[in-house]
């Protein structure tokens, strides 16, 4: 997934109309960027953007933003948009530590974390996207009654994510250790690239939806 060194990926990104550039950041002003007042949904650690592209196609009444740290990965999402452009999908190349530079307080209606990197060493726990440190950042940008959804096949990371919830003041609407085996929760589920890969290997998919 890293694909870090694709020549020219930075140049493509800075020239892409699908990417909101640093000089265009206006926290609290996403309705102006999209030109409407539709709800705003954000995937943090979007990867190549398969999930968001499918979601944006399915839900034209919602604005979607994909946040991705690496240019070379974001490039793939841009290529997909060049093949099939969607008006309600934009990208930002950003380290999620800086989310508050891009989104205003309470601006986001829903957050998605999908198959976040596990960072298995204890000393790297703060880098895990469902950690209490990141939950505090999401707390700023997410609406008061907003929801965050997290999916992963990594049971260790999922257990860690559940333990972080009370420490950061969040509660779960639901928790499942087998999303695809749950008829109700899997209804309308849109698979991410990693979800397809790991569920094809027989790995059960864990998911929670949380609020505070
Ligand atoms: N969400 C996609 C999926 O489910 O198929 C991609 C999953 S991939 C394992 C995790 C992605 O998160 C990678 O593209 C990685 O670059 C990105 N990522 C990891 N840490 C990040 C951070 N701090 N800020 C933004 N993106 C990050």
PDB file of C-alpha atoms and ligand atoms in Angstrom:
ATOM      1  CA  UNK A   1       0.000   0.000   0.000  1.00  0.00           C
ATOM      2  CA  UNK A   2       2.828   2.418   0.752  1.00  0.00           C
ATOM      3  CA  UNK A   3       3.889   3.032  -2.881  1.00  0.00           C
ATOM      4  CA  UNK A   4       5.900   5.905  -1.463  1.00  0.00           C
ATOM      5  CA  UNK A   5       8.126   6.709  -4.375  1.00  0.00           C
ATOM      6  CA  UNK A   6       5.988   7.132  -7.427  1.00  0.00           C
ATOM      7  CA  UNK A   7       7.803   9.802  -9.437  1.00  0.00           C
ATOM      8  CA  UNK A   8       5.837  13.006  -9.808  1.00  0.00           C
ATOM      9  CA  UNK A   9       3.009  12.068  -7.442  1.00  0.00           C
ATOM     10  CA  UNK A  10       3.429  15.306  -5.454  1.00  0.00           C
ATOM     11  CA  UNK A  11       3.200  17.362  -8.646  1.00  0.00           C
ATOM     12  CA  UNK A  12       0.042  15.528  -9.743  1.00  0.00           C
ATOM     13  CA  UNK A  13      -1.516  16.157  -6.331  1.00  0.00           C
ATOM     14  CA  UNK A  14      -0.705  19.868  -6.209  1.00  0.00           C
ATOM     15  CA  UNK A  15      -2.179  20.239  -9.702  1.00  0.00           C
ATOM     16  CA  UNK A  16      -5.308  18.158  -9.115  1.00  0.00           C
ATOM     17  CA  UNK A  17      -8.744  19.789  -8.904  1.00  0.00           C
ATOM     18  CA  UNK A  18      -9.912  16.831  -6.805  1.00  0.00           C
ATOM     19  CA  UNK A  19      -7.474  17.735  -4.020  1.00  0.00           C
ATOM     20  CA  UNK A  20      -8.088  20.676  -1.696  1.00  0.00           C
ATOM     21  CA  UNK A  21      -4.667  22.354  -1.471  1.00  0.00           C
ATOM     22  CA  UNK A  22      -3.082  23.851   1.635  1.00  0.00           C
ATOM     23  CA  UNK A  23      -3.748  27.441   0.542  1.00  0.00           C
ATOM     24  CA  UNK A  24      -7.445  26.569   0.146  1.00  0.00           C
ATOM     25  CA  UNK A  25      -7.861  25.199   3.693  1.00  0.00           C
ATOM     26  CA  UNK A  26     -10.718  27.016   5.361  1.00  0.00           C
ATOM     27  CA  UNK A  27     -11.799  25.152   8.512  1.00  0.00           C
ATOM     28  CA  UNK A  28     -15.557  25.563   8.859  1.00  0.00           C
ATOM     29  CA  UNK A  29     -15.877  26.409   5.129  1.00  0.00           C
ATOM     30  CA  UNK A  30     -16.423  23.026   3.479  1.00  0.00           C
ATOM     31  CA  UNK A  31     -19.976  23.942   2.426  1.00  0.00           C
ATOM     32  CA  UNK A  32     -18.393  26.682   0.266  1.00  0.00           C
ATOM     33  CA  UNK A  33     -15.917  24.249  -1.282  1.00  0.00           C
ATOM     34  CA  UNK A  34     -18.753  21.878  -2.229  1.00  0.00           C
ATOM     35  CA  UNK A  35     -21.196  24.708  -2.972  1.00  0.00           C
ATOM     36  CA  UNK A  36     -23.992  23.209  -0.851  1.00  0.00           C
ATOM     37  CA  UNK A  37     -24.989  22.504   2.764  1.00  0.00           C
ATOM     38  CA  UNK A  38     -25.006  18.726   2.565  1.00  0.00           C
ATOM     39  CA  UNK A  39     -23.670  16.694   5.493  1.00  0.00           C
ATOM     40  CA  UNK A  40     -19.906  16.136   5.589  1.00  0.00           C
ATOM     41  CA  UNK A  41     -18.427  12.631   5.985  1.00  0.00           C
ATOM     42  CA  UNK A  42     -14.662  12.105   6.294  1.00  0.00           C
ATOM     43  CA  UNK A  43     -12.509   8.980   5.996  1.00  0.00           C
ATOM     44  CA  UNK A  44      -9.189   9.280   7.812  1.00  0.00           C
ATOM     45  CA  UNK A  45      -6.467   7.098   6.249  1.00  0.00           C
ATOM     46  CA  UNK A  46      -8.383   6.642   3.013  1.00  0.00           C
ATOM     47  CA  UNK A  47      -5.711   4.749   1.079  1.00  0.00           C
ATOM     48  CA  UNK A  48      -6.588   4.484  -2.621  1.00  0.00           C
ATOM     49  CA  UNK A  49     -10.125   5.718  -1.949  1.00  0.00           C
ATOM     50  CA  UNK A  50     -12.145   2.696  -3.085  1.00  0.00           C
ATOM     51  CA  UNK A  51     -14.583   2.910  -0.148  1.00  0.00           C
ATOM     52  CA  UNK A  52     -15.140   6.659  -0.438  1.00  0.00           C
ATOM     53  CA  UNK A  53     -15.615   6.569  -4.206  1.00  0.00           C
ATOM     54  CA  UNK A  54     -18.300   3.896  -3.809  1.00  0.00           C
ATOM     55  CA  UNK A  55     -19.918   5.752  -0.892  1.00  0.00           C
ATOM     56  CA  UNK A  56     -19.959   9.067  -2.777  1.00  0.00           C
ATOM     57  CA  UNK A  57     -21.596   7.382  -5.753  1.00  0.00           C
ATOM     58  CA  UNK A  58     -24.226   5.751  -3.545  1.00  0.00           C
ATOM     59  CA  UNK A  59     -24.941   8.913  -1.526  1.00  0.00           C
ATOM     60  CA  UNK A  60     -24.947  12.012  -3.732  1.00  0.00           C
ATOM     61  CA  UNK A  61     -26.735  13.894  -0.923  1.00  0.00           C
ATOM     62  CA  UNK A  62     -23.596  13.653   1.271  1.00  0.00           C
ATOM     63  CA  UNK A  63     -20.226  15.396   0.778  1.00  0.00           C
ATOM     64  CA  UNK A  64     -17.228  13.115   1.316  1.00  0.00           C
ATOM     65  CA  UNK A  65     -13.613  14.013   2.054  1.00  0.00           C
ATOM     66  CA  UNK A  66     -10.749  11.521   2.065  1.00  0.00           C
ATOM     67  CA  UNK A  67      -7.705  12.282   4.201  1.00  0.00           C
ATOM     68  CA  UNK A  68      -4.497  10.464   3.272  1.00  0.00           C
ATOM     69  CA  UNK A  69      -0.946  11.023   4.435  1.00  0.00           C
ATOM     70  CA  UNK A  70       0.969   9.645   1.446  1.00  0.00           C
ATOM     71  CA  UNK A  71       1.029  11.228  -2.005  1.00  0.00           C
ATOM     72  CA  UNK A  72       1.746   7.986  -3.805  1.00  0.00           C
ATOM     73  CA  UNK A  73      -1.402   6.371  -2.368  1.00  0.00           C
ATOM     74  CA  UNK A  74      -3.565   9.457  -2.892  1.00  0.00           C
ATOM     75  CA  UNK A  75      -2.481   9.414  -6.524  1.00  0.00           C
ATOM     76  CA  UNK A  76      -4.509   6.214  -7.024  1.00  0.00           C
ATOM     77  CA  UNK A  77      -7.631   7.892  -5.656  1.00  0.00           C
ATOM     78  CA  UNK A  78      -7.091  10.798  -8.065  1.00  0.00           C
ATOM     79  CA  UNK A  79      -6.709   8.390 -10.995  1.00  0.00           C
ATOM     80  CA  UNK A  80     -10.033   6.788 -10.068  1.00  0.00           C
ATOM     81  CA  UNK A  81     -11.712  10.221 -10.043  1.00  0.00           C
ATOM     82  CA  UNK A  82     -10.231  10.963 -13.471  1.00  0.00           C
ATOM     83  CA  UNK A  83     -11.921   7.804 -14.736  1.00  0.00           C
ATOM     84  CA  UNK A  84     -15.194   8.632 -13.004  1.00  0.00           C
ATOM     85  CA  UNK A  85     -15.566  12.115 -11.556  1.00  0.00           C
ATOM     86  CA  UNK A  86     -17.898  12.661  -8.606  1.00  0.00           C
ATOM     87  CA  UNK A  87     -18.889  16.174  -7.529  1.00  0.00           C
ATOM     88  CA  UNK A  88     -19.375  15.207  -3.872  1.00  0.00           C
ATOM     89  CA  UNK A  89     -15.879  13.790  -3.236  1.00  0.00           C
ATOM     90  CA  UNK A  90     -12.661  15.682  -2.437  1.00  0.00           C
ATOM     91  CA  UNK A  91      -9.268  14.671  -1.089  1.00  0.00           C
ATOM     92  CA  UNK A  92      -6.752  16.214   1.288  1.00  0.00           C
ATOM     93  CA  UNK A  93      -3.131  15.113   1.629  1.00  0.00           C
ATOM     94  CA  UNK A  94      -2.598  15.457   5.330  1.00  0.00           C
ATOM     95  CA  UNK A  95      -1.283  13.730   8.423  1.00  0.00           C
ATOM     96  CA  UNK A  96      -4.372  13.115  10.578  1.00  0.00           C
ATOM     97  CA  UNK A  97      -2.525  14.778  13.479  1.00  0.00           C
ATOM     98  CA  UNK A  98      -3.373  18.028  11.691  1.00  0.00           C
ATOM     99  CA  UNK A  99      -7.083  17.468  11.121  1.00  0.00           C
ATOM    100  CA  UNK A 100      -8.027  20.665  12.950  1.00  0.00           C
ATOM    101  CA  UNK A 101      -6.128  22.725  10.340  1.00  0.00           C
ATOM    102  CA  UNK A 102      -8.622  21.540   7.750  1.00  0.00           C
ATOM    103  CA  UNK A 103     -11.939  20.956   9.554  1.00  0.00           C
ATOM    104  CA  UNK A 104     -13.646  23.426  11.878  1.00  0.00           C
ATOM    105  CA  UNK A 105     -15.070  22.636  15.332  1.00  0.00           C
ATOM    106  CA  UNK A 106     -18.144  20.423  14.955  1.00  0.00           C
ATOM    107  CA  UNK A 107     -18.027  20.622  11.141  1.00  0.00           C
ATOM    108  CA  UNK A 108     -17.976  16.879  10.392  1.00  0.00           C
ATOM    109  CA  UNK A 109     -21.136  14.757  10.607  1.00  0.00           C
ATOM    110  CA  UNK A 110     -19.489  11.346  10.374  1.00  0.00           C
ATOM    111  CA  UNK A 111     -15.962   9.932  10.533  1.00  0.00           C
ATOM    112  CA  UNK A 112     -14.722   6.640   9.107  1.00  0.00           C
ATOM    113  CA  UNK A 113     -11.584   4.747  10.085  1.00  0.00           C
ATOM    114  CA  UNK A 114     -11.061   1.695   7.917  1.00  0.00           C
ATOM    115  CA  UNK A 115      -8.288  -0.843   8.451  1.00  0.00           C
ATOM    116  CA  UNK A 116      -6.045   1.682  10.164  1.00  0.00           C
ATOM    117  CA  UNK A 117      -2.355   0.798  10.479  1.00  0.00           C
ATOM    118  CA  UNK A 118      -1.907  -1.293  13.673  1.00  0.00           C
ATOM    119  CA  UNK A 119       1.440   0.152  14.868  1.00  0.00           C
ATOM    120  CA  UNK A 120       2.051  -3.032  16.940  1.00  0.00           C
ATOM    121  CA  UNK A 121       4.804  -1.666  19.220  1.00  0.00           C
ATOM    122  CA  UNK A 122       3.479  -0.238  22.513  1.00  0.00           C
ATOM    123  CA  UNK A 123       5.618   2.863  22.170  1.00  0.00           C
ATOM    124  CA  UNK A 124       3.786   3.688  18.930  1.00  0.00           C
ATOM    125  CA  UNK A 125       0.284   3.376  20.430  1.00  0.00           C
ATOM    126  CA  UNK A 126      -0.298   7.139  20.036  1.00  0.00           C
ATOM    127  CA  UNK A 127       0.048   6.793  16.265  1.00  0.00           C
ATOM    128  CA  UNK A 128      -2.887   4.374  16.020  1.00  0.00           C
ATOM    129  CA  UNK A 129      -5.816   6.236  14.494  1.00  0.00           C
ATOM    130  CA  UNK A 130      -8.362   4.883  17.050  1.00  0.00           C
ATOM    131  CA  UNK A 131      -6.130   5.859  20.041  1.00  0.00           C
ATOM    132  CA  UNK A 132      -7.373   8.232  22.751  1.00  0.00           C
ATOM    133  CA  UNK A 133      -5.007  10.896  21.389  1.00  0.00           C
ATOM    134  CA  UNK A 134      -6.718  10.752  17.994  1.00  0.00           C
ATOM    135  CA  UNK A 135     -10.183  10.460  19.579  1.00  0.00           C
ATOM    136  CA  UNK A 136      -9.458  13.836  21.213  1.00  0.00           C
ATOM    137  CA  UNK A 137      -8.783  15.320  17.743  1.00  0.00           C
ATOM    138  CA  UNK A 138     -11.972  13.777  16.328  1.00  0.00           C
ATOM    139  CA  UNK A 139     -13.844  15.195  19.320  1.00  0.00           C
ATOM    140  CA  UNK A 140     -13.019  18.719  18.096  1.00  0.00           C
ATOM    141  CA  UNK A 141     -14.127  18.346  14.473  1.00  0.00           C
ATOM    142  CA  UNK A 142     -17.103  15.987  14.885  1.00  0.00           C
ATOM    143  CA  UNK A 143     -20.612  17.385  15.480  1.00  0.00           C
ATOM    144  CA  UNK A 144     -21.979  16.924  18.983  1.00  0.00           C
ATOM    145  CA  UNK A 145     -24.265  14.052  17.945  1.00  0.00           C
ATOM    146  CA  UNK A 146     -21.902  12.833  15.189  1.00  0.00           C
ATOM    147  CA  UNK A 147     -20.771   9.241  14.862  1.00  0.00           C
ATOM    148  CA  UNK A 148     -17.440   7.548  14.158  1.00  0.00           C
ATOM    149  CA  UNK A 149     -17.275   4.116  12.511  1.00  0.00           C
ATOM    150  CA  UNK A 150     -14.208   1.884  12.658  1.00  0.00           C
ATOM    151  CA  UNK A 151     -13.647  -1.387  10.781  1.00  0.00           C
ATOM    152  CA  UNK A 152     -10.655  -3.709  10.964  1.00  0.00           C
ATOM    153  CA  UNK A 153      -9.767  -7.394  10.765  1.00  0.00           C
ATOM    154  CA  UNK A 154      -7.004  -6.857  13.333  1.00  0.00           C
ATOM    155  CA  UNK A 155      -8.407  -8.172  16.635  1.00  0.00           C
ATOM    156  CA  UNK A 156      -5.528  -6.769  18.693  1.00  0.00           C
ATOM    157  CA  UNK A 157      -6.051  -3.280  17.294  1.00  0.00           C
ATOM    158  CA  UNK A 158      -9.816  -3.572  17.759  1.00  0.00           C
ATOM    159  CA  UNK A 159      -9.465  -4.627  21.421  1.00  0.00           C
ATOM    160  CA  UNK A 160      -7.088  -1.690  21.952  1.00  0.00           C
ATOM    161  CA  UNK A 161      -9.605   0.663  20.276  1.00  0.00           C
ATOM    162  CA  UNK A 162     -12.385  -0.562  22.593  1.00  0.00           C
ATOM    163  CA  UNK A 163     -10.194  -0.032  25.675  1.00  0.00           C
ATOM    164  CA  UNK A 164      -9.479   3.554  24.596  1.00  0.00           C
ATOM    165  CA  UNK A 165     -13.176   4.535  24.430  1.00  0.00           C
ATOM    166  CA  UNK A 166     -13.893   5.114  28.159  1.00  0.00           C
ATOM    167  CA  UNK A 167     -10.494   6.817  28.583  1.00  0.00           C
ATOM    168  CA  UNK A 168     -11.494   9.392  25.964  1.00  0.00           C
ATOM    169  CA  UNK A 169     -15.173   9.698  27.006  1.00  0.00           C
ATOM    170  CA  UNK A 170     -16.711   7.857  24.031  1.00  0.00           C
ATOM    171  CA  UNK A 171     -19.439   5.166  24.053  1.00  0.00           C
ATOM    172  CA  UNK A 172     -20.419   2.510  21.537  1.00  0.00           C
ATOM    173  CA  UNK A 173     -23.763   2.313  19.726  1.00  0.00           C
ATOM    174  CA  UNK A 174     -22.756  -1.196  18.700  1.00  0.00           C
ATOM    175  CA  UNK A 175     -19.770  -3.512  18.555  1.00  0.00           C
ATOM    176  CA  UNK A 176     -19.410  -6.586  16.353  1.00  0.00           C
ATOM    177  CA  UNK A 177     -16.561  -9.052  15.907  1.00  0.00           C
ATOM    178  CA  UNK A 178     -18.098 -10.460  12.725  1.00  0.00           C
ATOM    179  CA  UNK A 179     -19.637  -7.729  10.624  1.00  0.00           C
ATOM    180  CA  UNK A 180     -20.241  -9.881   7.565  1.00  0.00           C
ATOM    181  CA  UNK A 181     -21.966 -12.529   9.699  1.00  0.00           C
ATOM    182  CA  UNK A 182     -24.360  -9.956  11.195  1.00  0.00           C
ATOM    183  CA  UNK A 183     -27.340  -9.629   8.884  1.00  0.00           C
ATOM    184  CA  UNK A 184     -28.540  -6.315  10.307  1.00  0.00           C
ATOM    185  CA  UNK A 185     -25.200  -4.507  10.649  1.00  0.00           C
ATOM    186  CA  UNK A 186     -23.879  -5.668   7.288  1.00  0.00           C
ATOM    187  CA  UNK A 187     -26.920  -4.302   5.449  1.00  0.00           C
ATOM    188  CA  UNK A 188     -25.649  -1.606   3.058  1.00  0.00           C
ATOM    189  CA  UNK A 189     -22.027  -2.253   4.081  1.00  0.00           C
ATOM    190  CA  UNK A 190     -19.589  -0.895   1.505  1.00  0.00           C
ATOM    191  CA  UNK A 191     -16.344  -2.866   1.481  1.00  0.00           C
ATOM    192  CA  UNK A 192     -12.989  -1.098   1.548  1.00  0.00           C
ATOM    193  CA  UNK A 193      -9.984  -2.327  -0.428  1.00  0.00           C
ATOM    194  CA  UNK A 194      -8.488  -3.950   2.676  1.00  0.00           C
ATOM    195  CA  UNK A 195     -11.828  -5.374   3.748  1.00  0.00           C
ATOM    196  CA  UNK A 196     -12.133  -7.197   0.419  1.00  0.00           C
ATOM    197  CA  UNK A 197      -8.593  -8.490   0.703  1.00  0.00           C
ATOM    198  CA  UNK A 198      -8.804  -9.756   4.272  1.00  0.00           C
ATOM    199  CA  UNK A 199     -12.369 -11.065   4.250  1.00  0.00           C
ATOM    200  CA  UNK A 200     -11.467 -13.084   1.129  1.00  0.00           C
ATOM    201  CA  UNK A 201      -8.816 -14.781   3.294  1.00  0.00           C
ATOM    202  CA  UNK A 202     -11.540 -15.711   5.784  1.00  0.00           C
ATOM    203  CA  UNK A 203     -10.694 -13.069   8.418  1.00  0.00           C
ATOM    204  CA  UNK A 204     -13.755 -11.864  10.351  1.00  0.00           C
ATOM    205  CA  UNK A 205     -14.249  -8.092  10.252  1.00  0.00           C
ATOM    206  CA  UNK A 206     -14.683  -6.178  13.518  1.00  0.00           C
ATOM    207  CA  UNK A 207     -16.636  -2.933  13.602  1.00  0.00           C
ATOM    208  CA  UNK A 208     -17.834  -0.380  16.106  1.00  0.00           C
ATOM    209  CA  UNK A 209     -19.867   2.796  15.835  1.00  0.00           C
ATOM    210  CA  UNK A 210     -19.181   5.303  18.591  1.00  0.00           C
ATOM    211  CA  UNK A 211     -20.381   8.663  19.935  1.00  0.00           C
ATOM    212  CA  UNK A 212     -19.763  10.858  22.973  1.00  0.00           C
TER     213      UNK A 212
HETATM  214  N1  LIG B   1      -8.846   2.730   4.472  1.00  0.00           N
HETATM  215  C1  LIG B   1      -8.258   1.969   3.382  1.00  0.00           C
HETATM  216  C2  LIG B   1      -8.866   0.589   3.300  1.00  0.00           C
HETATM  217  O1  LIG B   1      -9.562   0.194   4.259  1.00  0.00           O
HETATM  218  O2  LIG B   1      -8.688  -0.085   2.285  1.00  0.00           O
HETATM  219  C3  LIG B   1      -6.727   1.923   3.510  1.00  0.00           C
HETATM  220  C4  LIG B   1      -6.187   1.169   4.683  1.00  0.00           C
HETATM  221  S1  LIG B   1      -4.399   1.279   4.805  1.00  0.00           S
HETATM  222  C5  LIG B   1      -3.967  -0.088   5.787  1.00  0.00           C
HETATM  223  C6  LIG B   1      -4.181   2.617   5.959  1.00  0.00           C
HETATM  224  C7  LIG B   1      -4.013   3.968   5.266  1.00  0.00           C
HETATM  225  O3  LIG B   1      -3.993   4.974   6.269  1.00  0.00           O
HETATM  226  C8  LIG B   1      -2.718   4.096   4.481  1.00  0.00           C
HETATM  227  O4  LIG B   1      -2.983   4.570   3.183  1.00  0.00           O
HETATM  228  C9  LIG B   1      -1.917   5.108   5.293  1.00  0.00           C
HETATM  229  O5  LIG B   1      -1.041   5.888   4.501  1.00  0.00           O
HETATM  230  C10 LIG B   1      -3.013   5.938   5.939  1.00  0.00           C
HETATM  231  N2  LIG B   1      -2.585   6.606   7.184  1.00  0.00           N
HETATM  232  C11 LIG B   1      -1.932   6.033   8.220  1.00  0.00           C
HETATM  233  N3  LIG B   1      -1.679   6.949   9.178  1.00  0.00           N
HETATM  234  C12 LIG B   1      -2.195   8.122   8.728  1.00  0.00           C
HETATM  235  C13 LIG B   1      -2.238   9.436   9.261  1.00  0.00           C
HETATM  236  N4  LIG B   1      -1.686   9.729  10.455  1.00  0.00           N
HETATM  237  N5  LIG B   1      -2.844  10.393   8.552  1.00  0.00           N
HETATM  238  C14 LIG B   1      -3.388  10.121   7.340  1.00  0.00           C
HETATM  239  N6  LIG B   1      -3.368   8.899   6.767  1.00  0.00           N
HETATM  240  C15 LIG B   1      -2.782   7.910   7.455  1.00  0.00           C
END
